[in-house]
CSV table of C-alpha atoms in Angstrom, one decimal:
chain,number,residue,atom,x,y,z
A,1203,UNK,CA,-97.7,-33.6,-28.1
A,1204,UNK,CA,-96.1,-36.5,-26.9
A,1205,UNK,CA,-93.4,-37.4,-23.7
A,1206,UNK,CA,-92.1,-40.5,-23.8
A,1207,UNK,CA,-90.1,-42.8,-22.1
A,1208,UNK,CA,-87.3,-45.2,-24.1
A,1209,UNK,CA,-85.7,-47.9,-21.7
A,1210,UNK,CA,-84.0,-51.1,-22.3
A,1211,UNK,CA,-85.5,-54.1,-22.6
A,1212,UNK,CA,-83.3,-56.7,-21.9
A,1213,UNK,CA,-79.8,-56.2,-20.3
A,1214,UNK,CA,-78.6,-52.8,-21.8
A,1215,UNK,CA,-76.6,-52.2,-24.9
A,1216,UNK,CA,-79.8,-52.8,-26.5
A,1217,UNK,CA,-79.2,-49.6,-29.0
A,1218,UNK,CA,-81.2,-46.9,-27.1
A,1219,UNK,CA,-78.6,-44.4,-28.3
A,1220,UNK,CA,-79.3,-44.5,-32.0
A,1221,UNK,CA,-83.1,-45.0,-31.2
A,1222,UNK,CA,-83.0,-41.9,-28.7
A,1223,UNK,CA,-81.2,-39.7,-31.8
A,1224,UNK,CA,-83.4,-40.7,-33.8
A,1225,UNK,CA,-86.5,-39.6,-32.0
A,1226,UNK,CA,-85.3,-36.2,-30.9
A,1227,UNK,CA,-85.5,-35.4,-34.3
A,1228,UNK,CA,-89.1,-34.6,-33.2
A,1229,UNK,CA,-88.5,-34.1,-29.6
A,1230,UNK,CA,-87.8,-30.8,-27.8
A,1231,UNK,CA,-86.5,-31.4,-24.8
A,1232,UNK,CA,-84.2,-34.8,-24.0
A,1233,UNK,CA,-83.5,-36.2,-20.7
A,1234,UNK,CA,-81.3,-38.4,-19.1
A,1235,UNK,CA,-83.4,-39.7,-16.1
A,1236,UNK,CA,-80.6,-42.4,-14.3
A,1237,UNK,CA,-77.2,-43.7,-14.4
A,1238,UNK,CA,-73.5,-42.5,-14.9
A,1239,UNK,CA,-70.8,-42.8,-16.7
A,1240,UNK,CA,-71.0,-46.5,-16.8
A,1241,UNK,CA,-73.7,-46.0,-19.5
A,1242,UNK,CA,-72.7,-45.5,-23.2
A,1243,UNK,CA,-74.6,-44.8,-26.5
A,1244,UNK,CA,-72.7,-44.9,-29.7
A,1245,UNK,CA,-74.7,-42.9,-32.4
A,1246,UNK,CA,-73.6,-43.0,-36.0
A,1247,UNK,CA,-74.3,-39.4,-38.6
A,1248,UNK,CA,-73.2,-39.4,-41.9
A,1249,UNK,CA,-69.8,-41.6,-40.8
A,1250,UNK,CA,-69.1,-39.8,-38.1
A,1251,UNK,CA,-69.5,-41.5,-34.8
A,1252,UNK,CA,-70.4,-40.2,-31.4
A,1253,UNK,CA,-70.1,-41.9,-28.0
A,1254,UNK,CA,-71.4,-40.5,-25.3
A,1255,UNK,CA,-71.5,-41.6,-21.2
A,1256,UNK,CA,-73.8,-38.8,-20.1
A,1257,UNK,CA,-74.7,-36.2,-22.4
A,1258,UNK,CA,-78.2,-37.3,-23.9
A,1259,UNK,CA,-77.9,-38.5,-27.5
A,1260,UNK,CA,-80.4,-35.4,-28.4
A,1261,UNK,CA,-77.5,-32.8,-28.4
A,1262,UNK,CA,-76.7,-34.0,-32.1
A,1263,UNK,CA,-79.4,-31.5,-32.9
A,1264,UNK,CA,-78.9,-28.0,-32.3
A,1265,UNK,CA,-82.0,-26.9,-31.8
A,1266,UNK,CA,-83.2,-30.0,-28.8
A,1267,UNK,CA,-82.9,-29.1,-25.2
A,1268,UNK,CA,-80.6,-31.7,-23.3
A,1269,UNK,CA,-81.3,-32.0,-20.1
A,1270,UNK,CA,-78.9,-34.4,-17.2
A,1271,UNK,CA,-82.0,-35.7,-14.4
A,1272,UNK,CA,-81.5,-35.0,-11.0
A,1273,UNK,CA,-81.3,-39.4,-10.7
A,1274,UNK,CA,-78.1,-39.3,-13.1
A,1275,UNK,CA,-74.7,-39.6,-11.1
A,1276,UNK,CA,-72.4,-37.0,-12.6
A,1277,UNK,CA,-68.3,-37.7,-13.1
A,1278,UNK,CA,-67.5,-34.1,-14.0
A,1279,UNK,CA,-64.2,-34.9,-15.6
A,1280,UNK,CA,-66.0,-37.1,-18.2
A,1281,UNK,CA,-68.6,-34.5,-18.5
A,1282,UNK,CA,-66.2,-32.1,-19.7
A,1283,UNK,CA,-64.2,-34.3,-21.4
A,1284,UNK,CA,-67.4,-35.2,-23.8
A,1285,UNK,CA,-68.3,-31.3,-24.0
A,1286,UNK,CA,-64.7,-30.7,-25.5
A,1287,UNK,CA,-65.0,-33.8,-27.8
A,1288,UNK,CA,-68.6,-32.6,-29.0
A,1289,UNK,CA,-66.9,-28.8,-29.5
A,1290,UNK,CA,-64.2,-30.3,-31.1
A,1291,UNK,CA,-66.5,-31.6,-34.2
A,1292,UNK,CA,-68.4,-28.5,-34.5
A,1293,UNK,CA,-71.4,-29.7,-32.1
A,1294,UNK,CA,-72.9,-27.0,-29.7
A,1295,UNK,CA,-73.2,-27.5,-26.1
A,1296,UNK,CA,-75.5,-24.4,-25.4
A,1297,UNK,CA,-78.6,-26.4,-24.9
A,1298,UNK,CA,-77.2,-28.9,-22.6
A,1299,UNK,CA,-78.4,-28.2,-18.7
A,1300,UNK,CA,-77.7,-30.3,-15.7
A,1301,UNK,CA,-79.5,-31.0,-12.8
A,1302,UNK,CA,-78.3,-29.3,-9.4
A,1303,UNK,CA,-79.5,-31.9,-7.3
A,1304,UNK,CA,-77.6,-34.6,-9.5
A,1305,UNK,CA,-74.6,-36.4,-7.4
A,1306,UNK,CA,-71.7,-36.2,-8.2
A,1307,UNK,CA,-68.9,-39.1,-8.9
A,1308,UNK,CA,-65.5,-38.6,-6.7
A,1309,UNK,CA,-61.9,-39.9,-6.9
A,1310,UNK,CA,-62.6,-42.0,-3.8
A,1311,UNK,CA,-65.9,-43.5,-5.5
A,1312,UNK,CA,-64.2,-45.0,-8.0
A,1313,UNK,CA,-61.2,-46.4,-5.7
A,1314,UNK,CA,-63.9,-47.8,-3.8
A,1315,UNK,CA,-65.4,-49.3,-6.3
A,1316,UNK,CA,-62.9,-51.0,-8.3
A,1317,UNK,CA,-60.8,-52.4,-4.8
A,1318,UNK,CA,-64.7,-53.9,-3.9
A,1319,UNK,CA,-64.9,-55.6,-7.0
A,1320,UNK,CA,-61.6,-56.9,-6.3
A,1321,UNK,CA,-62.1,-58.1,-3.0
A,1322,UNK,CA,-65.4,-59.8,-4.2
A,1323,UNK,CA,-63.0,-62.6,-6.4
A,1324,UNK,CA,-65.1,-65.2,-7.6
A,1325,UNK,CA,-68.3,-63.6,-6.2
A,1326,UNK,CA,-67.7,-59.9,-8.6
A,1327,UNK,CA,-70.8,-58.6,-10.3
A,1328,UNK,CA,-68.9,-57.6,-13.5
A,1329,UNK,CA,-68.8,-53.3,-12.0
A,1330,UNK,CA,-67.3,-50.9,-14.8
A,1331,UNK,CA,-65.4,-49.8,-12.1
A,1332,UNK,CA,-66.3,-46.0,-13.1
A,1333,UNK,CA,-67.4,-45.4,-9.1
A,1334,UNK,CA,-71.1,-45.4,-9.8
A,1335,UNK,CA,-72.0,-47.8,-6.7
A,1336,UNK,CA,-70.9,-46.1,-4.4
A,1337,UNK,CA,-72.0,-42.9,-5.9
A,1338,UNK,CA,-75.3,-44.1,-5.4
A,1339,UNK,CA,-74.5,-45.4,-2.0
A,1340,UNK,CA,-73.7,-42.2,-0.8
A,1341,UNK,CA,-76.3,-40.8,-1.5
A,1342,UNK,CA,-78.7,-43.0,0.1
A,1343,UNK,CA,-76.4,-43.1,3.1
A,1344,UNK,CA,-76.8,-39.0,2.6
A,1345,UNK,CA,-73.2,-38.4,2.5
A,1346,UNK,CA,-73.0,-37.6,-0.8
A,1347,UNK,CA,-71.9,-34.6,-2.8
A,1348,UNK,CA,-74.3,-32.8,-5.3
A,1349,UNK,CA,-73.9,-30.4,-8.1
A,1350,UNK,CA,-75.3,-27.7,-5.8
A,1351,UNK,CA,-72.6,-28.2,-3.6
A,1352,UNK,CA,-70.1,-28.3,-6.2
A,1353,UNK,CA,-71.4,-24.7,-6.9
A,1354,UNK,CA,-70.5,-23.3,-3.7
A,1355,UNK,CA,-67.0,-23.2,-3.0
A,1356,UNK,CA,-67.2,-22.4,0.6
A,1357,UNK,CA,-70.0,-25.1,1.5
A,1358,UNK,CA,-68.0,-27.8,-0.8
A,1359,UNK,CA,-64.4,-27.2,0.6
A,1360,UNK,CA,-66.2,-27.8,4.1
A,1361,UNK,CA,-68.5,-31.0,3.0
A,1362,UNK,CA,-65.4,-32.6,1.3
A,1363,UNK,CA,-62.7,-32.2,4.1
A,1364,UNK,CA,-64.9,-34.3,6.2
A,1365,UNK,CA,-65.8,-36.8,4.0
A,1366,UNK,CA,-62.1,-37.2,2.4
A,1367,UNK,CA,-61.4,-37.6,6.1
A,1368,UNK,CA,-63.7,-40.4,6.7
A,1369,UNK,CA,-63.5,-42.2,3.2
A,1370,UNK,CA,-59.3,-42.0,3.8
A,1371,UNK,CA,-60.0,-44.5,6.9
A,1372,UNK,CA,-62.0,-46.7,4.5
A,1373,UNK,CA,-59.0,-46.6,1.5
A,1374,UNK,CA,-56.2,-47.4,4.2
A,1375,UNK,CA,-57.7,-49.6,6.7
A,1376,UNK,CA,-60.3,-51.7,4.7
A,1377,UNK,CA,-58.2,-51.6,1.1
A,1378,UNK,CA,-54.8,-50.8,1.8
A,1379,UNK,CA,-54.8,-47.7,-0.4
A,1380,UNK,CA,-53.1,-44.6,-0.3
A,1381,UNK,CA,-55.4,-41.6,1.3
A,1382,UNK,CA,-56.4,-38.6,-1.1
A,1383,UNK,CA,-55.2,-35.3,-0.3
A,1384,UNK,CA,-58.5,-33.2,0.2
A,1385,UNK,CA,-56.6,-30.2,-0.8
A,1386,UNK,CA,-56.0,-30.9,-3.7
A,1387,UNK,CA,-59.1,-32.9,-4.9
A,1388,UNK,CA,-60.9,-29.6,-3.6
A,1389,UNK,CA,-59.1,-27.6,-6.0
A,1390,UNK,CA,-59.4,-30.0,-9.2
A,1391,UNK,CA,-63.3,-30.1,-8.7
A,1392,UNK,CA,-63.4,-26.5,-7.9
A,1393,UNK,CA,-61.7,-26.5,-11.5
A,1394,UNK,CA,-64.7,-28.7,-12.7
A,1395,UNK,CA,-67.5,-26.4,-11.5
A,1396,UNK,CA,-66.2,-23.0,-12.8
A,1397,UNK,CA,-66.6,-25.1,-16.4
A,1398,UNK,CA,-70.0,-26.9,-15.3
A,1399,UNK,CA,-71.7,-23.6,-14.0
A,1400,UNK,CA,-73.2,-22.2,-16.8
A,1401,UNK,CA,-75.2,-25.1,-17.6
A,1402,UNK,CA,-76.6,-26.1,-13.7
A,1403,UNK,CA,-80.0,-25.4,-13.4
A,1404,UNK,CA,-83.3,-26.4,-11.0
A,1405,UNK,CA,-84.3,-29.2,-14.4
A,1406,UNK,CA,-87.5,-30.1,-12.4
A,1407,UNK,CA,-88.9,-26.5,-13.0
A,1408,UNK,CA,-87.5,-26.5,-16.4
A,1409,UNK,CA,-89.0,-29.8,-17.3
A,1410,UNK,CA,-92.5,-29.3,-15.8
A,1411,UNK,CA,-92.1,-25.8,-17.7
A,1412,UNK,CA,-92.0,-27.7,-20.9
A,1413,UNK,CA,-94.8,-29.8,-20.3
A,1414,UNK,CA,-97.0,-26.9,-19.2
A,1415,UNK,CA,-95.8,-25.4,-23.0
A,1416,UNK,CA,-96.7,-29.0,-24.5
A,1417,UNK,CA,-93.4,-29.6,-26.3
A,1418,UNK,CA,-92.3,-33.0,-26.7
A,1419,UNK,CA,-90.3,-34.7,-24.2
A,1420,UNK,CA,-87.7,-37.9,-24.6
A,1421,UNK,CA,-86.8,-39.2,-21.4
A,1422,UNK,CA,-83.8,-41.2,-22.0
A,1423,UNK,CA,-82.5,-44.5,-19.8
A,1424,UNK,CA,-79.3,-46.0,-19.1
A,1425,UNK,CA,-78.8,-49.5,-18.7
A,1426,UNK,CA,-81.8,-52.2,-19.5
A,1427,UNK,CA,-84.6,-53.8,-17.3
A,1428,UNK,CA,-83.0,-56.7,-16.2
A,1429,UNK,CA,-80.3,-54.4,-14.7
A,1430,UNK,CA,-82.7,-52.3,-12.7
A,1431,UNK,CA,-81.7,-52.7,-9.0
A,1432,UNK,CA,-85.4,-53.6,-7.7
A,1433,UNK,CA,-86.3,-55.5,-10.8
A,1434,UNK,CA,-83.4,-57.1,-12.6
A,1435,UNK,CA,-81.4,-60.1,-11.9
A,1436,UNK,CA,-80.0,-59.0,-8.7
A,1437,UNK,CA,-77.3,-59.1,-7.4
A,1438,UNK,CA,-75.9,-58.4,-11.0
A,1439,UNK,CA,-77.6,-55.2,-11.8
A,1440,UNK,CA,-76.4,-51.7,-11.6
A,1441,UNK,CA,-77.4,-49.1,-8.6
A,1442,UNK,CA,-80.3,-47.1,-10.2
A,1443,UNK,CA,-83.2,-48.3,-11.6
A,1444,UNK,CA,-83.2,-47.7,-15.6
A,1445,UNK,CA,-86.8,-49.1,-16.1
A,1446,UNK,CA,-89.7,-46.7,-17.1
A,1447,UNK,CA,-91.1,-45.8,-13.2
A,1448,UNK,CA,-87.8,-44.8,-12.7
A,1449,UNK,CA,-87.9,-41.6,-15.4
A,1450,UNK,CA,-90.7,-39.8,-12.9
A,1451,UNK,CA,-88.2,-40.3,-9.8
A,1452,UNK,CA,-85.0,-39.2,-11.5
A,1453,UNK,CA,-86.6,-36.3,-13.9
A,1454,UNK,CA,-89.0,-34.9,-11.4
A,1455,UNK,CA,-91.9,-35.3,-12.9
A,1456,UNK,CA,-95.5,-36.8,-12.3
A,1457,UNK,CA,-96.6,-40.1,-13.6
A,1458,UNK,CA,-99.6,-38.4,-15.6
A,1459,UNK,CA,-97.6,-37.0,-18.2
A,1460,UNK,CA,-96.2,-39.8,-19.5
A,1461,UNK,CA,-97.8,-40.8,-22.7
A,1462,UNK,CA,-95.8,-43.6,-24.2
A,1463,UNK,CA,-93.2,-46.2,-23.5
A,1464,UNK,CA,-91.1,-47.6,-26.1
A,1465,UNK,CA,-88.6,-50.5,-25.4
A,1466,UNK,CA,-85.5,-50.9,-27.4
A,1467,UNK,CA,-84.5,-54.6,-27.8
A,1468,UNK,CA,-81.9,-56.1,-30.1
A,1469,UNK,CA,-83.0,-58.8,-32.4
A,1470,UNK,CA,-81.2,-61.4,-30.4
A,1471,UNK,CA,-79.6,-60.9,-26.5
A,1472,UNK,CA,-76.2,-59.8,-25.3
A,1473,UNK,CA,-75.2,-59.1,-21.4
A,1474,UNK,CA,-71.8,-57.3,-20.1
A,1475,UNK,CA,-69.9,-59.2,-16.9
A,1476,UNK,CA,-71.5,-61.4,-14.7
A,1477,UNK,CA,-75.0,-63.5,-14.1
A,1478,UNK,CA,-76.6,-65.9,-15.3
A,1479,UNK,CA,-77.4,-65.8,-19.1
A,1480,UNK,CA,-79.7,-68.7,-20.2
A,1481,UNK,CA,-79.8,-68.4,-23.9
A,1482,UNK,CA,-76.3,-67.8,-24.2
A,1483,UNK,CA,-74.6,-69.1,-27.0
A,1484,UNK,CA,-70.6,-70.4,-27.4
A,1485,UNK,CA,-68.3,-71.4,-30.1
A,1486,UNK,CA,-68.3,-70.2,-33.6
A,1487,UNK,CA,-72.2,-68.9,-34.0
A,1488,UNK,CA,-71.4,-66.8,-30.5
A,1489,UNK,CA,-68.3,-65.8,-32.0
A,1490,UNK,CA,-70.5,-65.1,-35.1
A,1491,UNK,CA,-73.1,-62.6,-33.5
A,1492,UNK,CA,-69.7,-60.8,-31.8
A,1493,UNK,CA,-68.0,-59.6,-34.8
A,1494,UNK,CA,-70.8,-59.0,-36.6
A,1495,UNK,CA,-72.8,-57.4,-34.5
A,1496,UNK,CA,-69.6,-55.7,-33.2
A,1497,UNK,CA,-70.4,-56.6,-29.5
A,1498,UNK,CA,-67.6,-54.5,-27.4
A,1499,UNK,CA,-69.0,-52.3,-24.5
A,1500,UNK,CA,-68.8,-48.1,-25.0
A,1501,UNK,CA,-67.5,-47.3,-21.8
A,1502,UNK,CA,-65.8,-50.6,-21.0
A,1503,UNK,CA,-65.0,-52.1,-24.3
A,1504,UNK,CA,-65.4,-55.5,-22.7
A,1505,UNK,CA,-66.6,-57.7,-25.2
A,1506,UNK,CA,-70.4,-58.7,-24.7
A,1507,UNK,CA,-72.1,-62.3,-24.4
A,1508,UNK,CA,-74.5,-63.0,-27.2
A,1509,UNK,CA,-77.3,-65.4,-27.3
A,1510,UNK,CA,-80.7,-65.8,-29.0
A,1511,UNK,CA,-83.7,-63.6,-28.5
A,1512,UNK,CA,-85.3,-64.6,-24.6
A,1513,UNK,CA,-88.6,-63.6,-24.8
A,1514,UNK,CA,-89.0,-64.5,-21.6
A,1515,UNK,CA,-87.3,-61.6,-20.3
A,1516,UNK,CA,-88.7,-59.9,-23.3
A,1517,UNK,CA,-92.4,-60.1,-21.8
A,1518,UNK,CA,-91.0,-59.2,-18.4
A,1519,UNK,CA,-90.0,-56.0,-19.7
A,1520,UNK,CA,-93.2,-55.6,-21.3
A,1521,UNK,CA,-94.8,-55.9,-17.7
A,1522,UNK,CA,-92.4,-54.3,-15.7
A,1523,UNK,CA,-92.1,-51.3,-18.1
A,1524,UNK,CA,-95.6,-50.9,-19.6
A,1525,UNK,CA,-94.6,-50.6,-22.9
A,1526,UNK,CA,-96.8,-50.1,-25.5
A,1527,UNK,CA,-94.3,-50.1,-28.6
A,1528,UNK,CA,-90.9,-51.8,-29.4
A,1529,UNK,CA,-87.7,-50.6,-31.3
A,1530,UNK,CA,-86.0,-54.1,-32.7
A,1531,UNK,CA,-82.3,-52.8,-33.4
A,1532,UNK,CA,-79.4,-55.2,-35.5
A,1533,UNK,CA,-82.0,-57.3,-37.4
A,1534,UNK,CA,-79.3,-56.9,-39.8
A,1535,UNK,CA,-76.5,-59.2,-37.5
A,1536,UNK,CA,-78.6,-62.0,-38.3
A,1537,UNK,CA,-78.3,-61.8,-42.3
A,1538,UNK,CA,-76.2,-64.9,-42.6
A,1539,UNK,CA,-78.1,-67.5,-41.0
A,1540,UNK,CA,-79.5,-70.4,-41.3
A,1541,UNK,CA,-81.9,-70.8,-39.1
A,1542,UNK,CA,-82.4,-68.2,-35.9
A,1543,UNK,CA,-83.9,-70.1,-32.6
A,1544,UNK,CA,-86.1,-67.9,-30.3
A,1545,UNK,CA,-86.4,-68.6,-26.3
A,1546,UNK,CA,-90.6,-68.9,-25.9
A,1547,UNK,CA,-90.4,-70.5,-22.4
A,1548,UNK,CA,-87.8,-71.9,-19.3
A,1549,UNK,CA,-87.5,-75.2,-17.9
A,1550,UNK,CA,-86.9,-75.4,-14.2
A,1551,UNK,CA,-86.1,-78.5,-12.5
A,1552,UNK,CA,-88.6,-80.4,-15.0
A,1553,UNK,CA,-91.5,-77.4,-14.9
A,1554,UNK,CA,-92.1,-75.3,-18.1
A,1555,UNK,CA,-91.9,-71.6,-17.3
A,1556,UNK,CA,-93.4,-68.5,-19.1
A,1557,UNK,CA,-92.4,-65.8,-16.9
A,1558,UNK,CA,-88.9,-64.7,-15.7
A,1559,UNK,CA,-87.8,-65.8,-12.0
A,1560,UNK,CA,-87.3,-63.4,-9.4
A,1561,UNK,CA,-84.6,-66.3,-7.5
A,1562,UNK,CA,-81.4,-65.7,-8.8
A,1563,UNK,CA,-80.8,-69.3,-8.2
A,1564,UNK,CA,-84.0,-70.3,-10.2
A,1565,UNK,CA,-82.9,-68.0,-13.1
A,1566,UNK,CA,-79.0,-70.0,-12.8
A,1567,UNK,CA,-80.6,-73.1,-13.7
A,1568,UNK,CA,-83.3,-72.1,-16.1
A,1569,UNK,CA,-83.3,-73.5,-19.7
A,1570,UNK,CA,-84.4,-72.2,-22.6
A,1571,UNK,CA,-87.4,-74.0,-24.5
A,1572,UNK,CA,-86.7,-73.1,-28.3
A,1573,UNK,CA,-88.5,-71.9,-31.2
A,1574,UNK,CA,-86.8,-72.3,-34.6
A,1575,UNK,CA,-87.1,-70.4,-37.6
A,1576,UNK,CA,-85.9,-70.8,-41.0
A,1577,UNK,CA,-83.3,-67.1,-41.7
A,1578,UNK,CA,-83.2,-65.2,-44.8
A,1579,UNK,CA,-79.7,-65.3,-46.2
A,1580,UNK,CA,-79.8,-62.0,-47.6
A,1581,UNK,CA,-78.6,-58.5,-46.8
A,1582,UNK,CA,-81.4,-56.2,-45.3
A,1583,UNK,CA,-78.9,-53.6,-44.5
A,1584,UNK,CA,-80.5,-51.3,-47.4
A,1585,UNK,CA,-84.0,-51.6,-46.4
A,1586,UNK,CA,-86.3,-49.0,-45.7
A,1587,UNK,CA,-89.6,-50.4,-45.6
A,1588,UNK,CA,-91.3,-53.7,-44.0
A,1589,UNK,CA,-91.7,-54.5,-47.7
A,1590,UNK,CA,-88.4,-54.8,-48.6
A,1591,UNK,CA,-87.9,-57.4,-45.9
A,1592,UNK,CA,-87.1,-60.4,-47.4
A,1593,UNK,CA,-90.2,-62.8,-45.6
A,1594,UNK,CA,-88.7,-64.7,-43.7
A,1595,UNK,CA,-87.3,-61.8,-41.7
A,1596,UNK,CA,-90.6,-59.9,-41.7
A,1597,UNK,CA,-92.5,-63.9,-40.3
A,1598,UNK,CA,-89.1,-63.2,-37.7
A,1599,UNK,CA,-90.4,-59.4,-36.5
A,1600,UNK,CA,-93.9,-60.6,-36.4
A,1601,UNK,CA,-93.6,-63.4,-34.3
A,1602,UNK,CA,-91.4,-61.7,-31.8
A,1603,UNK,CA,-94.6,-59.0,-31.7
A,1604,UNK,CA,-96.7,-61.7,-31.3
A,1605,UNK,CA,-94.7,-63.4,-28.6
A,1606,UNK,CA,-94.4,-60.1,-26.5
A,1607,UNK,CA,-97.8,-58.9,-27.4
A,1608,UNK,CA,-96.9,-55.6,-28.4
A,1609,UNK,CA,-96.2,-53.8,-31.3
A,1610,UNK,CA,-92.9,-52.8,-33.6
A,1611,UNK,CA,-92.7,-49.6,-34.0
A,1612,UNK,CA,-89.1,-49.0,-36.0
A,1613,UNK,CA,-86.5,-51.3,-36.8
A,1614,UNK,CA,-82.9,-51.2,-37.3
A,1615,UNK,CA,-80.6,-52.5,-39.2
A,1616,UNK,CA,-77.9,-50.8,-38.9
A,1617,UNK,CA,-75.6,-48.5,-37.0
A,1618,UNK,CA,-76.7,-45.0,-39.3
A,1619,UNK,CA,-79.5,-43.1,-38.7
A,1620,UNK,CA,-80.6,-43.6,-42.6
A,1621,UNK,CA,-80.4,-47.4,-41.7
A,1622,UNK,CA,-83.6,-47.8,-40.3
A,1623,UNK,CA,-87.3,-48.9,-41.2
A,1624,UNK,CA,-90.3,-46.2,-39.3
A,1625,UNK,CA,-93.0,-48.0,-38.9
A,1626,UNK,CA,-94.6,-45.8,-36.6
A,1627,UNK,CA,-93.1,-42.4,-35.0
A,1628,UNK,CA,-93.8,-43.4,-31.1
A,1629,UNK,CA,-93.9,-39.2,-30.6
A,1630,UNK,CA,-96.3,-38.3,-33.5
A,1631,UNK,CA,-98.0,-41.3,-34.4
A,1632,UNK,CA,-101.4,-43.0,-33.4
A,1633,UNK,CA,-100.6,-44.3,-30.2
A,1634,UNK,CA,-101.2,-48.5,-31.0
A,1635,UNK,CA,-101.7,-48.1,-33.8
A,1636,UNK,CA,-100.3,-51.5,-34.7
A,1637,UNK,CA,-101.9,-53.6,-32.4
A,1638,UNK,CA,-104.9,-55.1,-34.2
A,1639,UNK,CA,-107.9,-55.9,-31.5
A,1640,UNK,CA,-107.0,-60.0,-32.2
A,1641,UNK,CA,-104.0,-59.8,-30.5
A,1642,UNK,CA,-102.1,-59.9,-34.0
A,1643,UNK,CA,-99.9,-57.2,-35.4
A,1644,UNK,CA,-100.2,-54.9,-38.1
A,1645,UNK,CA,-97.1,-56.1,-39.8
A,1646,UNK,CA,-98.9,-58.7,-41.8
């Protein structure tokens, strides 16, 4: 028995979707621990592809229990929009279950949202606009609406005429909008909750149920580290905090029974919106890494920024997280070079650097100290072993281990599930197992 944690390790998109389906494969229960709808995970099965905002990526097997934290924020019309998509190719929805304590997105969240950003001009932090900010700030303000409320008629038709009421004074006075009509929002989310019923549940009981039964649990993150909103590169992060600690607080579950954390990193770095991006690259070879590596946001569809692997961050998310095992994803995107160059350090007004600033404006004017390394000019999007690496991609994977200090435990190259190299099942296998007492790796 196993429960693990997989977050992202640098600044989301890293590939946790196809790295969570994969590992429910041996997981029985999934959940998602954090975030909203301004999450996505594209997951590829034989040609068909899925994307999903909020349903965990463990619902592609009929026979997982998916299970929506109590830390997620929860747009119900998405929800059910992904439910009839799923139904629509044949996939079941009976196993999915949602937290009643989970908050839930509203009309005026999102207006809010996307008029702040707006108002922000040159000073914007690159939102999705999806509402999830002040979703979040709702509920730490306590205002906010749950999916407990949403069962109750009576209780939610009295909670949201006084809150319509005071978030219409915001939309007219501060940003000029139209006011909602409470009535009828009322009656649309009403609408929502006589679909979402069936599925809400108290998941803190049902997950500590699970544990007490030994079955294996996936706790699945949104986002990556560098967007958590105590430890990433604030003020350019998102509202929740995606990093490992964060599963406990937004599952409802104690610290002790996590066993494992496994971070999901791409093979080089991409970042959606705003902040500072040391290792970003321009020009043809950014252009490069784009289209190949097909670099367009799920939810958004805003292409990314690519740059070289910062293992700066990299070991930051090694601290911050405690992982003990990594999942390298797109190895393949890199194929066609020449030579691949690795961030090992910062420079910072003159000073070498080996660990990630906390000062945004120290991390604006960081630059990256390189490592290069010769490519491999070959295809690896048909292997399925370390051995049929070609070397110079297997020296690549090693000295990323080496440089992070911890091991790789699958690899991917590629968006299918059949495209990927298991070097160690995180959920069944030996836990470090590739971590040799010298400090070296066991991908020799």
């Amino acid at each position: 028995m196993a429960n693990v944690v997989v977050i992202g390790a640098q600044w989301g998109d890293e590939g946790k979707g196809k790295i969570t389906d994969l590992l429910s494969k041996s997981a029985d229960v999934v959940v998602r621990y954090q975030g909203g709808v301004n999450a996505g995970h594209t997951v590829v099965v034989q040609g068909q592809t899925f994307k999903l905002h909020l349903i965990p990526s463990g619902i592609l097997y009929p026979d997982t229990e998916c299970i929506i934290g109590s830390g997620t924020v929860i747009d119900p019309k998405v929800l059910i929009e992904e439910l009839d998509q799923l139904e629509s190719l044949n996939i079941s929805s009976r196993n999915l279950l949602i937290s009643e304590t989970a908050h839930v997105t509203m009309p005026y969240h999102r207006m809010i949202d996307r008029a702040a950003e707006e108002r922000r001009g040159d000073q914007k932090i690159g939102t999705t606009g999806r509402g999830i900010g002040p979703t979040y700030a709702d509920k730490s303000e306590r205002t906010g609406i749950r999916m407990i409320d949403l069962m109750d008629p009576t209780h939610l038709k009295e909670r949201l005429r006084w809150t319509i009421n005071y978030k219409n004074v915001i939309l007219e006075k501060l940003y000029d909008l139209p006011p909602l009509d409470p009535d009828a929002v009322i009656e649309e989310y009403l609408g929502y909750a006589d679909r979402l019923r069936p599925h809400v549940i108290d998941s803190s009981v049902r997950i500590n149920e699970a544990v007490r039964k030994k079955r294996n649990i996936l706790f699945e993150g949104a986002q990556g580290t560098l967007l958590d909103l105590d430890h990433g590169t604030y003020p350019y992060v998102t509202s929740s905090n995606p990093v490992a600690g964060g599963a406990c607080v937004g599952a409802g579950v104690g610290p002790t029974i996590i066993d494992r954390v496994i971070g999901v990193a791409k093979a080089y770095t991409t970042r959606v919106g705003e902040g500072p991006f040391p290792t970003e690259l321009f020009g043809e070879l950014g252009d490069l890494l784009t289209e190949r590596g097909a670099e367009f946001g799920t939810t958004t569809g805003r292409k990314r920024r690519c740059g070289w692997f910062d293992a700066v961050i990299g070991r930051y998310a090694v601290r911050i997280n405690g992982l003990d095992c990594l999942a390298i994803t797109k190895l393949d995107v890199l194929d066609e070079l020449d030579e691949i160059k690795v961030c090992v350090a910062y420079e910072i007004d003159g000073v070498e650097c080996h660990d990630f600033p906390t000062s945004a404006y120290r991390f604006a004017h960081c630059k990256p100290i390189y490592k290069t390394m010769p490519g491999w000019q070959q295809s690896t999007a048909d292997c399925r072993s370390l051995d049929d690496l070609p070397q110079q991609a297997l020296n690549y994977l090693k000295f990323l281990a080496e440089l992070m200090e911890v091991p790789i435990a699958i690899v991917s190259l590629g968006a299918s599930r059949d495209q990927t190299i298991i070097v160690e099942d995180p959920i069944h296998g030996p836990k470090r197992a590739l971590l040799y007492t010298n400090g070296t790796t066991g991908l020799e």
